[in-house]
Amino acid sequence: MSSSTADIVRRLGENAEAVCRRYLGNGRREGHYWMVGNIHNERGRSLYVRLPSHHDGALSAGKWTDAESGDHGDLLDIIAANCGHASFRETLQEARRFLSLPMEPPAARNPAPRKHPAGTPQAARRLWAGSKPVAGSLGQAYFLGRRILNAASADALRFHPNCYYRASEDDAADCRPAWPAIIAAVTDDAGMITGVHRTWLDPTGGKAPVAFPRRAMGNLLGHGVRFGRAGPMMVFGEGLETLLSVREFLPAMPMIAGLSAAHLAAIAFPDGLRRLYVARDNDDAGRLAFETIADRASSADIELLPLDSELGDFNADLTTFGHDRVRSAIKAQLCRADRLEQF
């Protein structure tokens, strides 16, 4: 019996380092990541592939992100790019050869393979224009459930009651084509919308029961979800809920959410920025993003300071420990001048 695509992806993830040594031989291992220039195996450190670790096994192993281009995917994408395949079937056959699995029998060609065009900034702006305020919506109820009380006041957030969701092969066959969704505007330094981030919701509460309840579309590299006008002192963070949790206690401080560790590391520094706090996630990707920002900040004469959570991120802290404890933790990590101004 031939292996399913999901099973092949899982097996590749379990052997992620061997896959990288075979198809990304110009890279090298650094901690729990394989670092290389890009998906085409050029030298450098822009693309990083998650390797298995004793913390999470192969749960996320094989997932990769290119910090320069903003692209991401799995090991099948890497095999396809390395081998120059013209079809997904060729890539699966190569993966089976690598894993020593039985070959798939020949099948009739599909004369019209389904293709999904990538989201564009224009499509992102249309979705934003068709969305509604968060206040009084299911989106506000979701944030309140995450103990985020002030989300409805954020201009960068809207709500769409019936947002299209493109099902993947990891979703159930009867997956609904649309769900309510929180829409976050991704903008450049001038305030132009270049993309959006969507968080699909279950009408009964929590995130929608889909394989990928969060997705971004549009031009994301160097941009982010912005709260407040840029100034000499700012906070950068990775996840939207992480930054909104910090904003509960620093509502007057300008902030930008990068939406992923790779995009966090690539956010363009606004003019006039002099001191930057980074609310980094407590994992290898978050630490790597902080190191990348530190290199850039040093050359730009920007003072860089971390904001560290106790658990995986500040929203995990907020939902676990409550407002008082998180407020005290953030206050203790600010420099004295900012502490006096913000609290």
Coordinates of C-alpha atoms in Angstrom, one line a residue:
M1 CA 0.0 0.0 0.0
S2 CA 1.4 3.4 -1.0
S3 CA 2.0 6.0 1.7
S4 CA -0.2 9.0 1.9
T5 CA 1.3 12.5 1.4
A6 CA 0.8 13.3 5.1
D7 CA 2.7 10.2 6.1
I8 CA 5.5 11.0 3.7
V9 CA 5.7 14.6 5.2
R10 CA 5.8 13.1 8.7
R11 CA 8.6 10.6 7.8
L12 CA 10.6 13.4 6.1
G13 CA 10.2 15.5 9.3
E14 CA 11.5 12.6 11.4
N15 CA 14.6 12.5 9.2
A16 CA 14.8 16.3 8.6
E17 CA 18.5 16.6 9.2
A18 CA 19.3 13.8 6.7
V19 CA 17.0 15.4 4.1
C20 CA 18.8 18.8 4.6
R21 CA 22.2 17.1 4.2
R22 CA 21.0 15.6 1.0
Y23 CA 19.2 18.5 -0.6
L24 CA 20.6 21.5 1.2
G25 CA 24.2 20.4 1.4
N26 CA 25.6 24.0 1.4
G27 CA 24.0 24.7 4.8
R28 CA 24.9 23.5 8.3
R29 CA 23.2 22.6 11.6
E30 CA 22.9 25.3 14.2
G31 CA 21.1 24.1 17.4
H32 CA 17.7 22.8 16.4
Y33 CA 17.8 24.4 12.9
W34 CA 19.5 23.7 9.6
M35 CA 20.6 27.1 8.2
V36 CA 21.2 27.8 4.5
G37 CA 20.9 30.7 2.0
N38 CA 17.6 29.8 0.4
I39 CA 15.5 26.9 -0.9
H40 CA 17.8 26.6 -3.9
N41 CA 20.7 25.6 -1.6
E42 CA 22.8 28.7 -2.0
R43 CA 25.2 29.6 0.9
G44 CA 23.9 31.8 3.6
R45 CA 21.7 31.9 6.7
S46 CA 18.4 33.3 5.5
L47 CA 16.4 30.0 5.4
Y48 CA 16.1 27.9 8.5
V49 CA 14.6 24.4 8.7
R50 CA 13.3 23.1 12.0
L51 CA 15.0 19.8 13.1
P52 CA 13.5 17.2 15.5
S53 CA 14.3 17.8 19.2
H54 CA 13.5 16.0 22.4
H55 CA 11.1 18.8 23.3
D56 CA 8.6 18.4 20.5
G57 CA 9.9 15.4 18.6
A58 CA 8.9 15.6 14.9
L59 CA 5.8 17.7 15.6
S60 CA 7.2 20.8 13.7
A61 CA 10.3 19.2 12.2
G62 CA 10.8 19.9 8.5
K63 CA 9.0 23.2 8.6
W64 CA 11.1 26.0 7.1
T65 CA 11.0 29.8 6.7
D66 CA 13.1 32.1 4.6
A67 CA 13.6 35.4 6.5
E68 CA 14.5 37.3 3.4
S69 CA 11.7 36.3 1.1
G70 CA 9.0 35.5 3.7
D71 CA 8.4 32.1 2.0
H72 CA 7.7 29.0 4.1
G73 CA 6.8 25.4 3.6
D74 CA 7.8 21.8 4.3
L75 CA 10.5 19.4 3.1
L76 CA 8.6 18.4 0.0
D77 CA 9.0 22.0 -1.3
I78 CA 12.8 21.7 -0.7
I79 CA 13.0 18.5 -2.6
A80 CA 11.0 19.9 -5.5
A81 CA 13.2 23.0 -5.7
N82 CA 16.4 21.0 -5.5
C83 CA 15.4 18.5 -8.1
G84 CA 13.6 21.0 -10.5
H85 CA 10.4 18.9 -10.6
A86 CA 7.6 19.9 -12.9
S87 CA 4.9 18.1 -11.0
F88 CA 4.0 17.2 -7.4
R89 CA 3.9 13.5 -8.4
E90 CA 7.6 13.7 -9.3
T91 CA 8.4 15.1 -5.9
L92 CA 6.5 12.4 -4.0
Q93 CA 8.3 9.7 -6.0
E94 CA 11.7 11.3 -5.1
A95 CA 10.6 11.5 -1.5
R96 CA 9.7 7.8 -1.6
R97 CA 13.1 6.9 -3.0
F98 CA 14.8 8.9 -0.3
L99 CA 12.7 7.1 2.4
S100 CA 13.0 3.7 0.7
L101 CA 9.3 3.4 0.4
P102 CA 7.4 1.5 -2.4
M103 CA 6.9 3.5 -5.5
E104 CA 3.5 4.8 -6.5
P105 CA 2.0 3.0 -9.5
P106 CA 1.6 5.1 -12.7
A107 CA -1.6 7.1 -12.8
A108 CA -3.5 9.0 -15.5
R109 CA -2.4 12.6 -15.9
N110 CA -4.7 15.2 -14.5
P111 CA -5.3 17.5 -17.5
A112 CA -6.3 20.4 -15.3
P113 CA -4.4 20.4 -12.0
R114 CA -5.9 22.8 -9.4
K115 CA -3.8 25.8 -8.7
H116 CA -4.2 28.4 -5.9
P117 CA -2.8 31.8 -6.7
A118 CA -0.9 33.5 -3.9
G119 CA -2.7 36.4 -2.1
T120 CA -1.8 39.8 -3.4
P121 CA -1.8 43.2 -1.6
Q122 CA -4.8 44.2 -3.7
A123 CA -6.7 41.1 -2.5
A124 CA -5.7 41.9 1.1
R125 CA -7.0 45.5 0.8
R126 CA -10.3 44.2 -0.6
L127 CA -10.7 41.8 2.3
W128 CA -9.9 44.6 4.8
A129 CA -12.4 47.0 3.1
G130 CA -15.1 44.3 3.4
S131 CA -14.5 43.7 7.2
K132 CA -16.2 45.3 10.1
P133 CA -15.1 46.8 13.5
V134 CA -14.1 44.3 16.2
A135 CA -16.2 45.9 18.9
G136 CA -19.3 43.8 19.7
S137 CA -18.2 41.0 17.4
L138 CA -17.2 37.4 17.8
G139 CA -13.7 38.7 17.4
Q140 CA -13.9 40.8 20.6
A141 CA -15.4 37.8 22.4
Y142 CA -12.4 35.7 21.3
F143 CA -9.9 38.3 22.6
L144 CA -11.7 38.6 25.9
G145 CA -11.4 34.8 26.2
R146 CA -7.6 35.3 25.8
R147 CA -7.8 38.0 28.6
I148 CA -7.0 40.7 26.1
L149 CA -9.4 43.5 27.1
N150 CA -8.4 46.4 24.8
A151 CA -8.3 44.8 21.3
A152 CA -11.5 46.5 20.1
S153 CA -9.8 49.9 20.4
A154 CA -7.0 48.9 17.9
D155 CA -7.4 50.5 14.5
A156 CA -5.3 47.7 12.9
L157 CA -7.9 45.0 13.8
R158 CA -11.3 44.2 12.1
F159 CA -13.7 41.3 11.9
H160 CA -15.1 39.4 9.0
P161 CA -18.2 37.2 9.6
N162 CA -17.7 34.9 6.7
C163 CA -14.0 34.8 5.5
Y164 CA -13.0 32.3 2.9
Y165 CA -10.8 29.5 4.1
R166 CA -8.9 27.4 1.5
A167 CA -8.8 23.9 2.9
S168 CA -5.5 21.9 2.7
E169 CA -4.9 18.2 2.5
D170 CA -4.6 18.2 6.3
D171 CA -8.2 19.4 6.7
A172 CA -11.2 17.2 6.9
A173 CA -13.0 16.4 3.7
D174 CA -16.1 18.2 4.9
C175 CA -14.2 21.3 6.0
R176 CA -16.3 24.4 5.7
P177 CA -15.2 26.9 3.0
A178 CA -15.7 30.0 5.2
W179 CA -15.5 30.9 8.9
P180 CA -15.7 34.1 11.0
A181 CA -12.3 35.7 11.2
I182 CA -10.2 38.4 12.9
I183 CA -8.5 40.5 10.2
A184 CA -5.3 42.3 11.1
A185 CA -3.9 44.9 8.7
V186 CA -0.2 44.6 7.7
T187 CA 1.2 48.0 6.7
D188 CA 4.4 49.6 5.7
D189 CA 6.0 52.5 7.5
A190 CA 3.8 55.0 5.5
G191 CA 0.6 53.2 6.6
M192 CA -0.2 51.5 3.3
I193 CA -1.8 48.1 3.6
T194 CA 0.5 45.5 2.1
G195 CA -1.2 42.4 3.5
V196 CA -3.6 41.0 6.1
H197 CA -3.4 38.3 8.7
R198 CA -6.4 36.2 9.3
T199 CA -7.4 34.2 12.5
W200 CA -10.4 32.0 11.7
L201 CA -12.8 31.5 14.6
D202 CA -15.3 28.8 15.7
P203 CA -18.7 30.4 16.2
T204 CA -19.0 28.4 19.4
G205 CA -15.7 29.8 20.8
G206 CA -12.0 29.6 20.2
K207 CA -10.2 29.1 17.0
A208 CA -11.9 27.4 14.0
P209 CA -11.3 23.6 13.9
V210 CA -9.1 23.7 10.8
A211 CA -5.6 22.7 10.1
F212 CA -4.3 26.2 9.8
P213 CA -6.4 28.7 11.7
R214 CA -3.9 31.5 11.1
R215 CA -2.7 32.6 7.7
A216 CA -1.3 35.8 6.2
M217 CA -1.5 37.1 2.7
G218 CA 0.1 39.9 0.7
N219 CA 3.5 41.5 0.9
L220 CA 4.7 40.8 4.4
L221 CA 8.5 41.1 4.4
G222 CA 9.7 44.1 6.4
H223 CA 6.2 45.1 7.4
G224 CA 3.9 44.3 10.3
V225 CA 0.6 44.9 12.2
R226 CA 1.1 48.3 13.7
F227 CA -0.4 49.8 16.9
G228 CA 0.2 53.5 17.3
R229 CA 2.4 55.9 15.3
A230 CA 6.1 55.0 15.2
G231 CA 8.4 56.9 17.6
P232 CA 11.8 56.9 19.2
M233 CA 10.8 54.1 21.6
M234 CA 8.8 51.0 20.4
V235 CA 8.0 47.4 21.0
F236 CA 8.4 44.7 18.3
G237 CA 6.8 41.3 18.8
E238 CA 6.2 38.0 16.9
G239 CA 2.6 36.9 17.4
L240 CA -0.5 39.1 17.3
E241 CA -1.8 37.9 20.6
T242 CA 1.6 38.2 22.2
L243 CA 1.9 41.9 21.3
L244 CA -1.7 42.6 22.2
S245 CA -1.0 41.1 25.6
V246 CA 1.9 43.5 26.1
R247 CA -0.2 46.4 24.8
E248 CA -2.6 45.8 27.7
F249 CA 0.0 47.3 30.0
L250 CA 1.8 49.7 27.6
P251 CA -1.1 51.2 25.6
A252 CA 0.7 54.4 24.7
M253 CA 3.9 52.7 23.4
P254 CA 4.0 52.2 19.6
M255 CA 4.2 48.5 18.6
I256 CA 4.6 46.3 15.6
A257 CA 3.7 42.6 15.3
G258 CA 5.8 40.7 12.8
L259 CA 3.4 37.6 12.7
S260 CA 6.3 35.1 12.7
A261 CA 9.8 34.8 14.0
A262 CA 11.2 35.3 10.4
H263 CA 9.2 38.4 9.7
L264 CA 9.9 39.8 13.2
A265 CA 13.6 39.6 12.4
A266 CA 13.0 41.4 9.1
I267 CA 10.8 44.3 10.2
A268 CA 12.1 47.6 8.8
F269 CA 13.2 50.1 11.5
P270 CA 11.1 53.3 11.4
D271 CA 13.0 56.5 11.1
G272 CA 13.9 58.1 14.4
L273 CA 13.8 54.8 16.4
R274 CA 16.3 54.9 19.2
R275 CA 15.2 52.3 21.8
L276 CA 13.5 49.0 20.9
Y277 CA 12.0 46.4 23.1
V278 CA 11.5 43.0 21.6
A279 CA 8.8 40.8 23.1
R280 CA 10.4 37.5 22.0
D281 CA 8.8 34.1 22.1
N282 CA 10.5 31.7 24.5
D283 CA 11.8 29.3 21.8
D284 CA 14.7 28.8 19.5
A285 CA 13.0 30.7 16.7
G286 CA 12.4 33.7 19.0
R287 CA 15.9 33.7 20.2
L288 CA 17.3 33.5 16.6
A289 CA 15.0 36.4 15.6
F290 CA 16.3 38.5 18.5
E291 CA 19.9 37.8 17.5
T292 CA 19.2 39.0 14.0
I293 CA 17.5 42.1 15.2
A294 CA 20.4 42.7 17.5
D295 CA 22.9 42.7 14.7
R296 CA 20.8 45.2 12.7
A297 CA 20.1 47.4 15.7
S298 CA 23.8 47.7 16.5
S299 CA 24.7 49.0 13.1
A300 CA 21.7 51.4 13.2
D301 CA 22.7 52.8 16.7
I302 CA 19.4 51.5 18.3
E303 CA 19.4 50.4 21.9
L304 CA 17.9 46.9 22.0
L305 CA 16.2 45.4 25.1
P306 CA 14.4 42.1 25.5
L307 CA 11.0 41.6 27.0
D308 CA 10.8 38.0 28.2
S309 CA 7.8 36.0 29.2
E310 CA 7.8 33.2 31.8
L311 CA 6.0 30.7 29.6
G312 CA 6.0 30.4 25.8
D313 CA 4.8 34.0 25.1
F314 CA 3.1 36.8 26.9
N315 CA -0.4 35.7 26.1
A316 CA 0.3 32.3 27.7
D317 CA 1.5 34.3 30.8
L318 CA -1.6 36.5 30.7
T319 CA -4.1 33.6 30.5
T320 CA -2.2 31.6 33.1
F321 CA -1.1 34.2 35.7
G322 CA -3.4 37.1 35.1
H323 CA -2.9 40.9 34.6
D324 CA -1.2 41.8 37.9
R325 CA 1.6 39.4 37.6
V326 CA 2.3 40.1 33.9
R327 CA 2.1 43.9 34.5
S328 CA 4.8 43.5 37.3
A329 CA 7.0 41.4 35.0
I330 CA 6.9 43.8 32.1
K331 CA 7.4 46.8 34.4
A332 CA 10.5 45.2 35.9
Q333 CA 12.1 44.8 32.4
L334 CA 11.7 48.4 31.3
C335 CA 14.6 50.8 31.7
R336 CA 14.0 53.3 34.5
A337 CA 13.0 56.3 32.3
D338 CA 10.4 54.2 30.4
R339 CA 9.1 52.7 33.7
L340 CA 8.5 56.1 35.1
E341 CA 6.7 57.3 31.9
Q342 CA 4.6 54.2 31.3
F343 CA 3.5 53.3 34.8

